[in-house]
PDB file of C-alpha atoms in Angstrom:
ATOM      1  CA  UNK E   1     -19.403 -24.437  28.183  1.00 81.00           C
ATOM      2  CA  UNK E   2     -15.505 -23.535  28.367  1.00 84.00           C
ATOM      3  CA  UNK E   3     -14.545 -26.158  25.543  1.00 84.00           C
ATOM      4  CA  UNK E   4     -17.492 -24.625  23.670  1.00 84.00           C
ATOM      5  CA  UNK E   5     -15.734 -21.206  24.244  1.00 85.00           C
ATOM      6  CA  UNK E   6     -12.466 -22.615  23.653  1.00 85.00           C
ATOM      7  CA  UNK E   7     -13.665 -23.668  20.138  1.00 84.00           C
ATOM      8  CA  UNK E   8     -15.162 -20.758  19.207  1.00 83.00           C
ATOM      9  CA  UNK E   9     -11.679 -18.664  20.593  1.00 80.00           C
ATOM     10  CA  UNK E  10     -10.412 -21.125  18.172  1.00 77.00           C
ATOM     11  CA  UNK E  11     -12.495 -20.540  14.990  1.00 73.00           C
ATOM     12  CA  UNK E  12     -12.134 -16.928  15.411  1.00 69.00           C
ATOM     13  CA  UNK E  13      -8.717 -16.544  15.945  1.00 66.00           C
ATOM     14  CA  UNK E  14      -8.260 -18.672  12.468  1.00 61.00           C
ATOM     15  CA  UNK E  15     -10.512 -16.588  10.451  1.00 58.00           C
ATOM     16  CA  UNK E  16      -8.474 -13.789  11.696  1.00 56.00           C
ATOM     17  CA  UNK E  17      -5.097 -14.520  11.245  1.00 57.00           C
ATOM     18  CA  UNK E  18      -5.290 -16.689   8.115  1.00 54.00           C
ATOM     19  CA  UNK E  19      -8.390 -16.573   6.409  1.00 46.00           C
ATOM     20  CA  UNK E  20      -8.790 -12.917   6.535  1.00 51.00           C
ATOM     21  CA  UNK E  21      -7.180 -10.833   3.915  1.00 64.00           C
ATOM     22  CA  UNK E  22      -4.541  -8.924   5.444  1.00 83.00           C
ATOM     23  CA  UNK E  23      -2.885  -5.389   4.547  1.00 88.00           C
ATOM     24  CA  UNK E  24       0.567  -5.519   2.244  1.00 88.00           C
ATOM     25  CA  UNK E  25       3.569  -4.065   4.549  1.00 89.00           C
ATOM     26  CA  UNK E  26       3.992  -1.183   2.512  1.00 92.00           C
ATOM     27  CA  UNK E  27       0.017  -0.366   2.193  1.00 94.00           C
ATOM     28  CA  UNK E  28      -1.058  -1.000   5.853  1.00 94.00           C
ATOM     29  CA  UNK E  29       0.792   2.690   6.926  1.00 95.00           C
ATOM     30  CA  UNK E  30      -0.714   4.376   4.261  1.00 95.00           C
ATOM     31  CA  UNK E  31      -4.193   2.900   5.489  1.00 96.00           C
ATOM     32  CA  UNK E  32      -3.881   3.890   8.720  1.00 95.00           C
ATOM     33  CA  UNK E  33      -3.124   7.425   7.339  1.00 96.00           C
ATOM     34  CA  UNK E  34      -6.119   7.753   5.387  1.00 97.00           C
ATOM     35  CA  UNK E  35      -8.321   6.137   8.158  1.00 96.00           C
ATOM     36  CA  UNK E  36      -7.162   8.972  10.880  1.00 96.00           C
ATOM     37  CA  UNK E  37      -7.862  11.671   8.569  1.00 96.00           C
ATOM     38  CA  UNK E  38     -11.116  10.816   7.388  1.00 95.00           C
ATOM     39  CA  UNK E  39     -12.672   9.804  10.800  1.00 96.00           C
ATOM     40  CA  UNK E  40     -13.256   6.332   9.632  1.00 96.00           C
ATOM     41  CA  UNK E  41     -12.277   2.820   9.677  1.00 95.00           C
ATOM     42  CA  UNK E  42     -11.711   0.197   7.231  1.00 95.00           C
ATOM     43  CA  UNK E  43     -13.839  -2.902   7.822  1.00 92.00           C
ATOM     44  CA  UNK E  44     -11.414  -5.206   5.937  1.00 92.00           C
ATOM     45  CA  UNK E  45      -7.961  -5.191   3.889  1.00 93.00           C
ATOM     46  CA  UNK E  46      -8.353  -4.073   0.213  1.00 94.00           C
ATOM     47  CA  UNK E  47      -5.953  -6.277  -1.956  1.00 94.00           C
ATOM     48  CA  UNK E  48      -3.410  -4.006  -3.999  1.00 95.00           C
ATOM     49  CA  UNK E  49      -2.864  -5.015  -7.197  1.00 95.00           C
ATOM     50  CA  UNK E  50       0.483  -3.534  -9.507  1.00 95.00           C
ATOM     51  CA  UNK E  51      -0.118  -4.309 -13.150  1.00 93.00           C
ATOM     52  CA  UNK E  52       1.596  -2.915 -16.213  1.00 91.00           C
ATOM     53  CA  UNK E  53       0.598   0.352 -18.125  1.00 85.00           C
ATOM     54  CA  UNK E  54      -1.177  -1.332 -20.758  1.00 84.00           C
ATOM     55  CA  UNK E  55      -3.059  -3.540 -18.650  1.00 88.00           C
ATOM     56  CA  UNK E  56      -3.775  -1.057 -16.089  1.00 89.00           C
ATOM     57  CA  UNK E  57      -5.111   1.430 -18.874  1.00 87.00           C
ATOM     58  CA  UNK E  58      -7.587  -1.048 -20.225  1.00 83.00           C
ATOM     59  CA  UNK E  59      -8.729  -1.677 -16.553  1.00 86.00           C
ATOM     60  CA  UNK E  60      -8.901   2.139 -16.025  1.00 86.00           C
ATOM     61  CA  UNK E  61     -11.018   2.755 -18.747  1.00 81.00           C
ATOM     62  CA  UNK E  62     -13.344  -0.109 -18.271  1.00 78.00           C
ATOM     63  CA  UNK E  63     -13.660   1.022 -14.511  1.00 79.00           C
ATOM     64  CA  UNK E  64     -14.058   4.497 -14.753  1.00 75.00           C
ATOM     65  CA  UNK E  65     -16.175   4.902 -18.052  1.00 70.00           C
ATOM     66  CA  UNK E  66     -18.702   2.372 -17.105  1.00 61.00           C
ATOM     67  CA  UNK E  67     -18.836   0.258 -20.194  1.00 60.00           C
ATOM     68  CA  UNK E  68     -22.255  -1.824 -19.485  1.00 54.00           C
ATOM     69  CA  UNK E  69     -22.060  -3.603 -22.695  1.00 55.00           C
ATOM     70  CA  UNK E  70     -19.742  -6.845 -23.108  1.00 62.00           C
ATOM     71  CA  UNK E  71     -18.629  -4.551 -26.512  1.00 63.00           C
ATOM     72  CA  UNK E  72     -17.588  -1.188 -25.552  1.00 66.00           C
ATOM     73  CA  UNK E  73     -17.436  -0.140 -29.579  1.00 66.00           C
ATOM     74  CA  UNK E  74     -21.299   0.160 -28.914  1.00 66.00           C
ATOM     75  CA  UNK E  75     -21.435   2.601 -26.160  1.00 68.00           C
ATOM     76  CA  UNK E  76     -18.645   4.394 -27.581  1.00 72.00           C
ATOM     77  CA  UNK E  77     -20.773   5.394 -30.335  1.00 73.00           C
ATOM     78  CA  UNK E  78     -22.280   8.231 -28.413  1.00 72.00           C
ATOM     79  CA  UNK E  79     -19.291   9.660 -27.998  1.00 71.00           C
ATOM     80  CA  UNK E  80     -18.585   9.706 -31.959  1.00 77.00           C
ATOM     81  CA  UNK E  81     -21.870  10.860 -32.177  1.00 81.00           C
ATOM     82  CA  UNK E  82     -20.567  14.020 -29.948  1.00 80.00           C
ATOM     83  CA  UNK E  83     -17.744  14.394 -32.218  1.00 81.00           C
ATOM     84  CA  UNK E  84     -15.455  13.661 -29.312  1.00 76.00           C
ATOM     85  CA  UNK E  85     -14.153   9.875 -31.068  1.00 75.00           C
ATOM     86  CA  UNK E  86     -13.217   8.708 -34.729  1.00 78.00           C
ATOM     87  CA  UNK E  87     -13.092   5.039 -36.024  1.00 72.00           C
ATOM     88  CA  UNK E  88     -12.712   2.121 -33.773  1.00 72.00           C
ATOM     89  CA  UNK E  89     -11.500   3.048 -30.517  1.00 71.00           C
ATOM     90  CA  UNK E  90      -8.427   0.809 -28.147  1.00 72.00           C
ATOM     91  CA  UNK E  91      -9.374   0.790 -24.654  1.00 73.00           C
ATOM     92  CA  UNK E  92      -5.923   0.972 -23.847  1.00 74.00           C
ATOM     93  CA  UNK E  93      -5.488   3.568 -25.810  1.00 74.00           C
ATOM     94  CA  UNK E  94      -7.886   5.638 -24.218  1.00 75.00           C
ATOM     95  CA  UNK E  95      -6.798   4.411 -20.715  1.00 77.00           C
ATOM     96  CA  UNK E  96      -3.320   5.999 -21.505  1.00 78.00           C
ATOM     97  CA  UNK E  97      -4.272   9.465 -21.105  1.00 75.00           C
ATOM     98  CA  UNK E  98      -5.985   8.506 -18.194  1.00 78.00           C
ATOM     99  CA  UNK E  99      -3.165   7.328 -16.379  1.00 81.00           C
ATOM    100  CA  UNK E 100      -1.712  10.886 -15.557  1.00 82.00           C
ATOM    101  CA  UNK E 101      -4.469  12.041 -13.089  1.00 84.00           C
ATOM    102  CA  UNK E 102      -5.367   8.286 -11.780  1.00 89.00           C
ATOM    103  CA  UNK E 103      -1.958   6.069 -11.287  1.00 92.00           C
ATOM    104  CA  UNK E 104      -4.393   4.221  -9.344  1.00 93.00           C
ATOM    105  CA  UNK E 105      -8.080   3.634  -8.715  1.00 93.00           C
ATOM    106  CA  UNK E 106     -10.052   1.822  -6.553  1.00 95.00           C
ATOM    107  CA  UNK E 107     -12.280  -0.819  -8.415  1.00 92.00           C
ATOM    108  CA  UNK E 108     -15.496  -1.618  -6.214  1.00 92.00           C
ATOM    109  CA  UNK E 109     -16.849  -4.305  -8.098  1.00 88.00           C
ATOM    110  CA  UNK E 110     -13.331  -6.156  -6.890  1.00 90.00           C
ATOM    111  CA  UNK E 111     -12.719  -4.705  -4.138  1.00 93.00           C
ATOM    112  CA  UNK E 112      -9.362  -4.196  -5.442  1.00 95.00           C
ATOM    113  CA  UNK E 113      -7.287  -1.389  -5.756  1.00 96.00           C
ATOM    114  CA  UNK E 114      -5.290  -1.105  -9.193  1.00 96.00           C
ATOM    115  CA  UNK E 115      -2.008   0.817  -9.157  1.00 95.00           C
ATOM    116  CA  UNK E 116       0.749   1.336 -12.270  1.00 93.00           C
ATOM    117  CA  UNK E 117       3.803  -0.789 -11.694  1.00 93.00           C
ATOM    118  CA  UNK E 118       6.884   1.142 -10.972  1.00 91.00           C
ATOM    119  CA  UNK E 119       5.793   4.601  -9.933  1.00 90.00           C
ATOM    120  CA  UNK E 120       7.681   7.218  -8.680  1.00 90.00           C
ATOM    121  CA  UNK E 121       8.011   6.879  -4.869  1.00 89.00           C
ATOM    122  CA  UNK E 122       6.015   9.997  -4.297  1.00 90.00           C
ATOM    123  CA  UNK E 123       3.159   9.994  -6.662  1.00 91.00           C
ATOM    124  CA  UNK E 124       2.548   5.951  -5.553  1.00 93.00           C
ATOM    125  CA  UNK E 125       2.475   7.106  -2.382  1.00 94.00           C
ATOM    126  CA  UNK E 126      -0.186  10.099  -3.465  1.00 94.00           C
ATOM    127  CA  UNK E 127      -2.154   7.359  -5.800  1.00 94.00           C
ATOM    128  CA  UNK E 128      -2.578   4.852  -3.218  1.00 96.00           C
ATOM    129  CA  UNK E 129      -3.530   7.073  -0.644  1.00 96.00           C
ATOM    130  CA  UNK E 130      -6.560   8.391  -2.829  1.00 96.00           C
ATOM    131  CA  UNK E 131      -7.337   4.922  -4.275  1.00 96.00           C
ATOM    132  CA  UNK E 132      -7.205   4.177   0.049  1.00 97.00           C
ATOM    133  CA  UNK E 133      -9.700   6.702   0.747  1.00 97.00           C
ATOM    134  CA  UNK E 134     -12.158   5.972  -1.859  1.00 96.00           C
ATOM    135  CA  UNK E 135     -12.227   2.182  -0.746  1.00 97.00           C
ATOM    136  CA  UNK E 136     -12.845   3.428   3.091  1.00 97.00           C
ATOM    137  CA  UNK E 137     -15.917   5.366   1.454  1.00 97.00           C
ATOM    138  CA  UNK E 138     -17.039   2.407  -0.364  1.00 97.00           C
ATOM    139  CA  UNK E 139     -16.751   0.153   3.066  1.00 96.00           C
ATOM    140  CA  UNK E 140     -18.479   2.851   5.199  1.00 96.00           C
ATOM    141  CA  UNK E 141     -21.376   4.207   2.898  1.00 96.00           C
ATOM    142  CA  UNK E 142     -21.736   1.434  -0.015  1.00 94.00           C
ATOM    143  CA  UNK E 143     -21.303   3.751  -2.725  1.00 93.00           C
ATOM    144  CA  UNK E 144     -19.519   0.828  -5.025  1.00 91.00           C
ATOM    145  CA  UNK E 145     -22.686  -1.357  -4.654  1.00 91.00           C
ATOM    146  CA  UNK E 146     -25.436   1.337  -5.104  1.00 92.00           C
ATOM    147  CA  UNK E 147     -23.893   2.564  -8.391  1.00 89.00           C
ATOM    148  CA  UNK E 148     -23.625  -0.722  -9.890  1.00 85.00           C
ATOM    149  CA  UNK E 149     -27.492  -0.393 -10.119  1.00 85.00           C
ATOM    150  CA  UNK E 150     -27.591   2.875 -11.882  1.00 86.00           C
ATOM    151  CA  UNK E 151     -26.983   4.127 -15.593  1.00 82.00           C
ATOM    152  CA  UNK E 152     -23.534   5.059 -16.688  1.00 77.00           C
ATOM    153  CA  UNK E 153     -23.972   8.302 -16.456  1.00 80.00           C
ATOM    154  CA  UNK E 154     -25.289   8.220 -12.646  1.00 87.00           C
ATOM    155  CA  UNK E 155     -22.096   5.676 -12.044  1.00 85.00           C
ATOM    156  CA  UNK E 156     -19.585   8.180 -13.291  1.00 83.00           C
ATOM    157  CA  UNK E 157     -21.180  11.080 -11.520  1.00 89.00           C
ATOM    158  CA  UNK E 158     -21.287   9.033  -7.987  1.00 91.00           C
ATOM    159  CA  UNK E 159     -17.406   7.520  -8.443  1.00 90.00           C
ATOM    160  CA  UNK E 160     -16.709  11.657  -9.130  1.00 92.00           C
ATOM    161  CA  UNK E 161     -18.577  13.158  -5.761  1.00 94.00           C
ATOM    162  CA  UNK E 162     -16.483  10.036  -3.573  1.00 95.00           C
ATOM    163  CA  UNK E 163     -13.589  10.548  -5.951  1.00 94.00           C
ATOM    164  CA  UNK E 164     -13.555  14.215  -4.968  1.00 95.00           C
ATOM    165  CA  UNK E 165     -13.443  13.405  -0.895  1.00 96.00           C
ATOM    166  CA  UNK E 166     -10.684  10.860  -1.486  1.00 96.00           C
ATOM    167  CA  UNK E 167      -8.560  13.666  -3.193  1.00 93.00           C
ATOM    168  CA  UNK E 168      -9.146  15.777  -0.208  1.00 95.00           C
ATOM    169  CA  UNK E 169      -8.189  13.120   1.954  1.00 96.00           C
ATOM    170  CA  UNK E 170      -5.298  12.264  -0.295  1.00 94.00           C
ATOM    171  CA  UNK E 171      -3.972  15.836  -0.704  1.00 93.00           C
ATOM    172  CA  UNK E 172      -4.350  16.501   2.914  1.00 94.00           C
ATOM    173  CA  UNK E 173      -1.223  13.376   3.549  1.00 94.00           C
ATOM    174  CA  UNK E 174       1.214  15.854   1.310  1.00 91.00           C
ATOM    175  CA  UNK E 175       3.760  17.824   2.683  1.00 89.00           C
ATOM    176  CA  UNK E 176       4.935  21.335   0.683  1.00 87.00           C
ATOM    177  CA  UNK E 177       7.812  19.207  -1.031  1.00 88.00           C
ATOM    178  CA  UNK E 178       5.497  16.269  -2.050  1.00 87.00           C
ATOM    179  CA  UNK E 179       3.383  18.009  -3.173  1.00 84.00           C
ATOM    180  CA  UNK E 180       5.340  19.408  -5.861  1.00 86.00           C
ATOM    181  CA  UNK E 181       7.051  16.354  -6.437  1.00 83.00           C
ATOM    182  CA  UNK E 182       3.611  14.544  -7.326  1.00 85.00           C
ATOM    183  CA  UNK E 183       2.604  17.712  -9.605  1.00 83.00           C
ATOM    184  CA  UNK E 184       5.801  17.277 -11.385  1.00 82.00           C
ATOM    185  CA  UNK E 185       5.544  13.467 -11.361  1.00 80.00           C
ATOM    186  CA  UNK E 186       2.007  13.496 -12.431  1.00 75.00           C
ATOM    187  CA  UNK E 187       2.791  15.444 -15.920  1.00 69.00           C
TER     188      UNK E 187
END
């Protein structure tokens, strides 16, 4: 019985400390942050991933919009249809004037949070706190999971109702000076 224990002591401290994915140094603070002032906790780490605007912007887009379809030129033709689009559309392109309200976003079908490379210290800080918060909403209530079953329209509306709590929780970490810094930083 106390080697069986032993072993099992054994197998769970290894799947903690190394096969568990563990918070980045600089991410872990900010997760504790967000997890005291929403009341929850995170189940597991969230890898952080810093890409480059480009990339990022294509991500963004595809994230955020919902594209179903493996062509997004399809789906996009409702939104010519609307008058809102002309001629073939760049997902990066589109992505780009994204970028200035969402530095960063939390991805659920990853689990992976996406963030601009070299930010401004502040707005980072800001963007990875809200990306934070919407993750810990994903982990607690499933939100991520139960959208992937819906139309696009239902998707974007559920990622907005989260996204709006995770702004709360995100704007509630800011200080008087940061928070002008990150409105300045964000235009």
């Amino acid at each position: 019985l106390v080697l069986l224990a032993m072993v099992g002591g054994g197998l769970f401290a290894a799947k903690y400390y190394f096969l568990d994915q563990r918070w980045d140094a600089d991410v872990k603070p900010m997760a504790a942050e967000v997890e005291t002032v929403r009341g929850l906790q995170f189940d597991h780490a969230v890898a952080v991933s810093e890409v480059e605007g480009t990339e990022y912007a294509e991500k963004l887009v595809r994230a955020t919009v919902g594209f179903a379809a493996d062509d997004p030129q399809v789906e996009l033709s409702g939104w010519r249809a609307l008058g809102l689009l002309n001629g073939k559309a760049d997902l990066a392109t589109l992505g780009l004037a994204g970028i200035g309200d969402a530095p960063a976003f939390y991805d659920p079908g990853s689990e992976t949070i996406y963030v601009v490379r070299d930010l401004p210290a502040d707005l980072r800080r800001f963007a990875l706190q809200r990306a934070l918060a919407l993750a810990l909403l994903d982990q607690e209530y499933g939100w991520g999971g139960r959208a992937a079953d819906q139309s696009p329209a239902v998707q974007r509306g559920m990622r907005a109702l989260y996204d709006a709590d995770a702004l709360a929780v995100a704007s509630a970490l800011l200080d008087d000076t940061e928070r002008a810094n990150v409105l300045l930083q964000q235009s």
